[in-house]
Coordinates of C-alpha atoms in Angstrom, one line a residue:
Chain A
M122 CA 0.0 0.0 0.0
S123 CA 2.7 2.5 1.1
K124 CA 4.7 1.5 -2.0
L125 CA 1.8 2.5 -4.2
V126 CA 1.5 5.8 -2.5
K127 CA 5.2 6.4 -3.0
I128 CA 5.0 5.6 -6.7
I129 CA 2.0 7.9 -7.2
A130 CA 3.8 10.7 -5.3
G131 CA 6.9 10.1 -7.4
L132 CA 4.8 10.4 -10.6
V133 CA 3.1 13.6 -9.5
L134 CA 6.5 15.1 -8.6
L135 CA 7.9 14.1 -12.0
C136 CA 5.0 15.6 -13.9
S137 CA 5.2 18.9 -12.0
M138 CA 8.9 19.0 -12.7
V139 CA 8.4 18.4 -16.4
T140 CA 5.8 21.1 -16.7
A141 CA 8.0 23.5 -14.7
A142 CA 10.8 22.9 -17.1
M143 CA 8.6 23.6 -20.1
A144 CA 7.1 26.8 -18.7
T145 CA 9.3 29.1 -20.6
P146 CA 8.1 32.7 -20.8
V147 CA 7.4 32.4 -24.5
D148 CA 3.8 31.2 -24.5
T149 CA 2.2 34.5 -25.4
Y150 CA 3.6 34.8 -28.9
E151 CA 1.8 32.9 -31.7
F152 CA 4.0 32.1 -34.7
K153 CA 2.6 32.0 -38.2
S154 CA 3.9 28.5 -38.7
V155 CA 5.6 25.6 -36.9
E156 CA 8.8 26.1 -38.9
N157 CA 8.9 29.8 -37.9
Q158 CA 8.5 28.8 -34.3
K159 CA 11.4 26.3 -34.5
R160 CA 13.6 28.9 -36.2
G161 CA 12.6 31.7 -33.8
L162 CA 13.2 29.6 -30.7
A163 CA 16.5 28.4 -32.0
L164 CA 17.7 31.9 -32.7
A165 CA 16.5 33.2 -29.3
N166 CA 18.4 30.4 -27.7
E167 CA 21.6 31.5 -29.4
L168 CA 21.3 35.1 -28.4
R169 CA 22.5 36.3 -25.0
C170 CA 20.4 38.7 -22.9
P171 CA 22.4 41.9 -22.6
Q172 CA 21.1 42.6 -19.1
C173 CA 21.4 39.3 -17.3
Q174 CA 24.4 38.2 -19.4
N175 CA 24.5 34.5 -18.4
Q176 CA 21.1 33.7 -19.8
N177 CA 19.8 33.5 -23.4
L178 CA 16.7 35.4 -24.5
I179 CA 14.5 32.4 -23.8
D180 CA 15.7 31.8 -20.3
S181 CA 15.7 35.3 -19.1
N182 CA 12.7 37.1 -17.4
S183 CA 14.2 40.6 -17.8
P184 CA 12.0 43.1 -19.7
V185 CA 14.8 43.7 -22.2
A186 CA 15.1 40.0 -22.9
R187 CA 11.3 39.8 -23.4
D188 CA 11.3 42.7 -25.9
L189 CA 14.2 41.3 -27.8
R190 CA 12.7 37.8 -27.9
L191 CA 9.5 39.2 -29.3
E192 CA 11.4 41.3 -31.8
V193 CA 13.3 38.2 -33.0
F194 CA 10.0 36.3 -33.3
K195 CA 8.4 39.1 -35.2
M196 CA 11.3 39.3 -37.6
V197 CA 11.2 35.5 -38.2
D198 CA 7.5 35.8 -39.1
E199 CA 8.3 38.7 -41.4
G200 CA 10.5 36.3 -43.3
K201 CA 13.9 37.9 -42.4
N202 CA 16.8 35.4 -42.6
D203 CA 19.1 34.5 -39.7
D204 CA 21.9 36.9 -40.8
E205 CA 19.6 39.8 -40.9
I206 CA 18.3 39.1 -37.4
I207 CA 21.7 38.6 -36.0
E208 CA 22.8 41.9 -37.7
F209 CA 19.8 43.6 -36.0
M210 CA 21.0 42.4 -32.6
T211 CA 24.7 43.1 -33.0
S212 CA 24.2 46.5 -34.4
R213 CA 22.5 47.5 -31.1
Y214 CA 24.2 45.4 -28.5
G215 CA 27.5 44.5 -30.1
E216 CA 29.1 41.1 -30.7
F217 CA 28.6 40.3 -27.0
V218 CA 25.1 39.0 -27.6
L219 CA 26.3 36.1 -29.7
Y220 CA 27.0 32.9 -27.9
K221 CA 28.8 31.9 -31.1
P222 CA 31.0 34.8 -31.9
K223 CA 31.9 35.5 -35.6
M224 CA 35.3 34.4 -36.9
E225 CA 37.3 37.6 -37.3
S226 CA 40.7 39.0 -36.3
K227 CA 39.3 39.9 -32.8
T228 CA 38.1 36.4 -32.1
Y229 CA 40.9 34.3 -33.7
I230 CA 42.3 33.5 -30.3
L231 CA 38.9 32.2 -29.2
W232 CA 38.4 30.0 -32.2
L233 CA 42.0 28.9 -32.9
G234 CA 43.4 29.0 -29.4
P235 CA 42.3 25.6 -28.4
V236 CA 43.4 24.0 -31.7
A237 CA 46.8 25.7 -31.3
L238 CA 47.1 24.4 -27.7
L239 CA 46.2 20.9 -28.8
L240 CA 48.8 20.9 -31.6
F241 CA 51.4 22.3 -29.2
G242 CA 50.5 19.5 -26.7
L243 CA 50.8 16.9 -29.4
L244 CA 54.2 18.3 -30.5
I245 CA 55.5 18.1 -27.0
G246 CA 54.2 14.6 -26.5
F247 CA 55.7 13.5 -29.8
V248 CA 59.2 15.0 -28.9
F249 CA 59.0 13.5 -25.5
V250 CA 58.1 10.0 -26.8
R251 CA 60.9 10.1 -29.4
K252 CA 63.4 11.1 -26.8
Q253 CA 62.4 8.3 -24.5
R254 CA 62.7 5.8 -27.4
I255 CA 66.2 6.9 -28.3
N256 CA 67.3 6.8 -24.7
G257 CA 65.7 3.4 -24.3
N258 CA 67.7 1.9 -27.2
S259 CA 71.0 3.1 -25.9
A260 CA 70.3 1.7 -22.5
A261 CA 69.8 -1.7 -23.9
E262 CA 73.5 -2.2 -24.8
L263 CA 75.0 -4.1 -21.9
S264 CA 78.7 -4.3 -21.0
A265 CA 80.4 -7.6 -21.6
E266 CA 80.4 -8.5 -17.9
D267 CA 76.7 -7.8 -17.6
Q268 CA 76.0 -9.8 -20.7
Q269 CA 77.9 -12.8 -19.2
A270 CA 76.0 -12.5 -15.9
L271 CA 72.7 -12.3 -17.8
D272 CA 73.6 -15.4 -19.9
A273 CA 74.5 -17.3 -16.8
L274 CA 71.2 -16.4 -15.2
L275 CA 69.2 -17.4 -18.3
K276 CA 71.0 -20.7 -18.6
R277 CA 70.3 -21.5 -15.0
D278 CA 66.7 -20.7 -15.6
T279 CA 66.4 -23.0 -18.6
K280 CA 67.8 -26.0 -16.7
Chain B
M143 CA 69.6 25.7 -26.4
K144 CA 68.2 22.7 -24.6
K145 CA 68.0 24.7 -21.3
L146 CA 65.9 27.3 -23.1
V147 CA 63.3 24.8 -23.9
L148 CA 62.8 24.1 -20.2
F149 CA 61.6 27.7 -19.8
I150 CA 58.7 27.4 -22.3
P151 CA 56.2 26.4 -19.6
L152 CA 57.2 29.3 -17.4
V153 CA 56.7 31.7 -20.3
I154 CA 53.3 30.2 -21.1
F155 CA 52.4 30.5 -17.4
L156 CA 53.5 34.1 -17.2
V157 CA 51.6 35.1 -20.4
M158 CA 48.4 33.4 -19.1
G159 CA 48.9 35.0 -15.7
V160 CA 49.1 38.5 -17.1
F161 CA 46.0 37.8 -19.3
L162 CA 43.9 36.4 -16.4
Y163 CA 45.2 39.1 -14.0
K164 CA 43.9 41.8 -16.3
G165 CA 40.6 40.0 -16.5
L166 CA 40.2 40.4 -12.8
F167 CA 39.8 44.1 -13.2
L168 CA 37.4 44.2 -16.1
N169 CA 33.8 45.0 -15.3
P170 CA 31.6 42.5 -17.0
Q171 CA 28.5 44.6 -16.6
K172 CA 30.0 47.3 -18.8
L173 CA 29.4 46.5 -22.4
D174 CA 30.9 48.4 -25.3
S175 CA 28.2 50.3 -27.2
A176 CA 27.8 49.2 -30.7
L177 CA 26.4 52.6 -31.5
E178 CA 29.4 54.8 -30.9
G179 CA 30.1 56.6 -34.2
K180 CA 26.6 56.0 -35.5
P181 CA 23.8 58.6 -35.7
I182 CA 20.9 58.6 -33.2
P183 CA 18.4 56.1 -34.5
A184 CA 15.4 57.6 -36.3
F185 CA 12.4 58.0 -34.2
Q186 CA 9.2 59.9 -33.8
L187 CA 7.8 59.9 -30.3
E188 CA 5.5 61.9 -28.1
R189 CA 6.8 64.5 -25.8
L190 CA 6.5 63.5 -22.2
E191 CA 4.6 66.6 -21.2
S192 CA 2.0 66.4 -24.0
A193 CA 0.8 63.5 -26.2
N194 CA 0.1 65.9 -29.1
E195 CA 3.6 67.1 -29.6
M196 CA 5.9 64.8 -31.5
I197 CA 9.7 64.8 -31.2
T198 CA 11.9 63.4 -33.9
N199 CA 15.6 62.6 -34.0
E200 CA 16.2 65.8 -36.2
Q201 CA 15.3 68.0 -33.2
L202 CA 18.3 66.6 -31.2
K203 CA 20.9 67.9 -33.8
G204 CA 22.7 71.2 -33.8
K205 CA 24.4 71.2 -30.4
V206 CA 26.6 68.8 -28.4
S207 CA 24.1 67.2 -26.1
L208 CA 23.6 64.6 -23.4
L209 CA 20.9 62.0 -24.0
N210 CA 19.8 60.5 -20.7
V211 CA 17.7 57.4 -20.4
W212 CA 15.6 57.3 -17.2
A213 CA 12.5 56.0 -15.5
T214 CA 10.6 56.3 -12.3
W215 CA 11.1 52.5 -11.6
C216 CA 14.8 52.9 -11.6
P217 CA 16.5 53.5 -8.2
S218 CA 19.8 54.6 -9.7
C219 CA 18.1 57.2 -11.7
K220 CA 16.8 58.8 -8.5
Y221 CA 20.4 58.8 -7.2
E222 CA 21.5 60.5 -10.4
H223 CA 18.7 63.0 -10.7
P224 CA 20.0 65.8 -8.4
F225 CA 23.3 65.8 -10.3
L226 CA 21.5 66.3 -13.6
V227 CA 19.4 69.1 -12.1
M228 CA 22.6 70.8 -11.0
L229 CA 24.1 70.3 -14.5
K230 CA 21.1 72.0 -16.0
R231 CA 21.7 75.0 -13.8
Q232 CA 25.3 75.3 -15.1
N233 CA 23.9 75.5 -18.6
I234 CA 26.8 73.6 -20.3
L235 CA 24.8 71.6 -22.8
P236 CA 21.2 70.6 -23.4
I237 CA 20.1 67.4 -21.6
Y238 CA 17.5 65.4 -23.5
G239 CA 15.5 62.9 -21.5
I240 CA 14.2 59.6 -22.7
N241 CA 11.6 58.4 -20.3
Y242 CA 12.0 54.7 -20.8
R243 CA 9.2 52.1 -20.3
D244 CA 7.4 54.3 -17.9
E245 CA 4.0 55.8 -17.1
R246 CA 3.4 59.4 -18.0
V247 CA 1.7 60.6 -14.9
P248 CA 4.1 59.3 -12.3
A249 CA 7.0 60.4 -14.5
L250 CA 5.7 64.0 -14.6
E251 CA 5.0 64.0 -10.9
E252 CA 8.6 62.8 -10.2
L253 CA 9.9 65.7 -12.3
K254 CA 7.7 68.2 -10.5
R255 CA 8.9 66.9 -7.1
Q256 CA 12.6 66.5 -7.8
G257 CA 13.2 69.2 -10.5
D258 CA 13.3 68.8 -14.2
P259 CA 16.8 68.8 -15.7
Y260 CA 15.6 68.0 -19.2
H261 CA 15.5 70.4 -22.2
I262 CA 13.1 68.1 -24.0
N263 CA 11.7 64.9 -22.6
I264 CA 10.9 62.0 -25.0
F265 CA 8.2 59.5 -23.9
D266 CA 9.5 56.1 -24.9
K267 CA 6.6 54.1 -23.5
D268 CA 7.2 50.7 -25.1
G269 CA 11.0 51.0 -25.1
R270 CA 11.4 51.0 -28.9
L271 CA 13.9 53.9 -29.0
G272 CA 15.7 52.3 -26.0
L273 CA 15.9 49.1 -28.0
D274 CA 17.3 50.9 -31.0
L275 CA 19.8 52.6 -28.8
G276 CA 21.0 49.2 -27.4
V277 CA 19.8 50.2 -23.9
Y278 CA 19.9 47.3 -21.5
G279 CA 19.1 49.1 -18.2
A280 CA 18.7 52.5 -16.8
P281 CA 20.2 55.0 -16.3
E282 CA 22.3 55.2 -19.5
S283 CA 23.6 58.3 -21.0
F284 CA 24.9 59.1 -24.5
I285 CA 27.1 62.0 -25.5
V286 CA 25.9 63.2 -28.9
D287 CA 27.8 65.6 -31.1
H288 CA 26.4 68.6 -33.0
K289 CA 25.8 66.4 -36.1
G290 CA 23.7 64.0 -34.1
I291 CA 26.4 61.3 -34.0
I292 CA 26.6 59.2 -30.8
R293 CA 30.2 59.6 -29.5
Y294 CA 30.1 57.9 -26.1
R295 CA 27.8 55.8 -24.0
Y296 CA 27.9 55.6 -20.3
A297 CA 25.9 52.9 -18.5
G298 CA 25.2 53.8 -14.9
P299 CA 24.4 56.9 -12.9
I300 CA 26.4 60.0 -13.6
D301 CA 28.0 61.5 -10.6
Q302 CA 30.7 64.2 -10.0
R303 CA 33.5 61.8 -10.5
I304 CA 32.5 60.3 -13.8
W305 CA 31.5 63.8 -14.9
S306 CA 34.7 65.5 -14.3
E307 CA 37.0 62.6 -15.2
T308 CA 35.4 61.4 -18.4
L309 CA 32.3 63.1 -19.6
Y310 CA 33.1 66.8 -19.3
P311 CA 36.6 66.6 -21.0
M312 CA 34.9 64.8 -23.9
I313 CA 32.1 67.3 -24.1
K314 CA 34.5 70.2 -24.0
Q315 CA 36.4 68.7 -26.9
L316 CA 33.3 68.0 -29.0
Q317 CA 32.1 71.6 -28.3
D318 CA 35.4 72.9 -29.6
E319 CA 35.0 70.7 -32.7
A320 CA 31.5 72.1 -33.2
A321 CA 32.7 75.7 -32.8
K322 CA 35.4 75.0 -35.5
D323 CA 32.7 73.6 -37.8
G324 CA 30.5 76.6 -37.2
A325 CA 33.4 79.0 -38.0
A326 CA 34.3 77.2 -41.2

């Protein structure tokens, strides 16, 4: 009996959590089509709220984010393409609002830095391994005495 | 030569250290304005004092001016307000107000109570002009030159320090430029 109660309680909790997660503040806007809705939401997800800064336009409750979100949705319904909408945002709030910054001289270090670090790491690794291998080979040469002792040990083992 | 190679990690560490140390002193709340060097966005909005009078961007040209975004719901604007009133008395440059996402009646009451520092007050009820200006909070102020080009944006309340250290020298320089243009 108590098990059943627990299961039901669990289900209720799960349902409430799912609906809470889905309760984005977007509900008020009606898109002209499902494709527009998908594109609008995707765009708003990629744009940063200039006020709260660590949230995108969908997650944020700030009035600025609400305005910008609706502006983006309207532009999608008007048939503007992604580049035009991003241009609208960056001309007002700067590159900052893009979670994916454009590739340009200012952002080379962002885009290429990790690749450069990886290559540098691989280079160091490669040099290190090569060095180890060369050292390893030279250490394998034994002196005549050592060789004799080794032979003696091996013969004893085979007996 | 081989010894030098050993110093590479130290060099990398120092470069990253300097980079990150500088980062400690950046203010992430301060965004560069994308509008510096661009003209004031075109608009046509009601004057705060009367719904029948329209103000357009053309009316803000001609003189170096300060464009101040404010609202009654914004506590920092209340802090900034007495300073603006004092500036108005000094008569250095016209201050244009943008009453941002606000209600007309309380805004007018506030000005009556605290003094009105604004030459013209623009009523931006739904925040469209604010959006075009890239405003993300209030107060924000823009220094606009005599041709109507935005030259500087300051986010946050203006006080004596920011005024005398940054804004006033810039305004002085722009006014000199304007005077030269007027003479030519």
